[in-house]
Coordinates of C-alpha atoms in Angstrom, one line a residue:
M11 CA 62.3 -2.3 127.8
E12 CA 59.9 -0.6 130.4
R13 CA 62.2 -1.9 133.2
E14 CA 65.2 -0.3 131.5
A15 CA 63.4 3.0 131.1
A16 CA 62.3 2.9 134.8
N17 CA 65.9 2.1 135.9
Q18 CA 67.3 5.1 133.8
E19 CA 64.6 7.4 135.3
K20 CA 65.5 6.2 138.8
M21 CA 69.2 6.9 138.2
L22 CA 68.4 10.4 137.0
N23 CA 66.3 11.0 140.0
E24 CA 69.2 9.9 142.3
D25 CA 71.8 12.0 140.5
P26 CA 72.5 15.0 142.7
Q27 CA 74.0 17.0 139.8
Q28 CA 70.8 16.3 137.8
K29 CA 68.7 17.6 140.7
L30 CA 70.8 20.7 140.9
R31 CA 70.5 21.3 137.2
E32 CA 66.7 21.0 137.4
K33 CA 66.5 23.4 140.4
A34 CA 68.8 25.9 138.6
T35 CA 66.6 25.7 135.5
A36 CA 63.4 26.1 137.4
E37 CA 64.9 29.2 139.2
L38 CA 65.9 30.7 135.9
R39 CA 62.3 30.3 134.6
R40 CA 60.9 31.7 137.9
L41 CA 63.1 34.8 137.5
G42 CA 61.7 35.3 134.0
F43 CA 64.7 34.4 131.9
T44 CA 64.0 33.9 128.2
G45 CA 64.5 30.5 126.6
S46 CA 67.7 31.6 124.9
E47 CA 69.0 33.0 128.2
Q48 CA 68.2 29.7 129.9
V49 CA 70.1 27.8 127.2
K50 CA 73.1 30.2 127.5
A51 CA 73.1 29.7 131.3
A52 CA 72.9 25.9 130.9
S53 CA 75.9 26.0 128.7
V54 CA 77.8 28.0 131.3
F55 CA 76.6 25.6 134.1
V56 CA 78.0 22.6 132.2
K57 CA 81.4 24.3 132.1
M58 CA 81.3 25.8 135.5
P59 CA 78.9 23.8 137.8
E60 CA 79.7 26.0 140.8
Q61 CA 77.7 28.8 139.1
M62 CA 74.6 26.6 139.6
S63 CA 75.2 26.6 143.3
M64 CA 75.7 30.3 143.2
L65 CA 72.4 30.8 141.5
L66 CA 70.6 28.8 144.1
T67 CA 72.2 30.5 147.1
L68 CA 71.8 34.2 146.2
D69 CA 68.6 36.1 146.5
E70 CA 66.5 37.5 143.6
T71 CA 69.0 40.3 142.9
L72 CA 71.1 37.6 141.4
R73 CA 69.4 38.1 138.0
E74 CA 72.0 40.8 137.3
F75 CA 74.8 38.4 138.3
I76 CA 73.5 35.7 135.9
L77 CA 73.1 38.2 133.1
N78 CA 76.7 39.4 133.7
M79 CA 77.8 35.8 133.7
L80 CA 76.1 35.2 130.4
S81 CA 77.5 38.3 128.8
D82 CA 81.0 37.4 130.0
E83 CA 80.6 34.0 128.5
E84 CA 79.4 35.5 125.2
R85 CA 82.4 37.9 125.1
R86 CA 84.8 35.0 125.8
K87 CA 83.3 33.0 122.9
R88 CA 83.6 36.0 120.6
A89 CA 87.2 36.5 121.6
E90 CA 88.0 32.8 121.1
G91 CA 86.3 32.9 117.7
G92 CA 88.5 35.9 116.7
T93 CA 91.7 34.1 117.5
R94 CA 91.0 31.0 115.4

């Protein structure tokens, strides 16, 4: 059982997408995003992984970019909810 847990941890550590997700999450925390903002950003990142790369390549002024991305996603969700 311990060996299986070690193998799973090793696979996670070798997964480049997982490393990118961890870096993006750490950057959101560093920029002072709230917990709910981080969760919203993570849900966007799942749908649009290229946004994670954008987060990591822009400078600190990207906070506004990320907030806009989150509000755009929120508007899209509300619009979809209204059409159902």
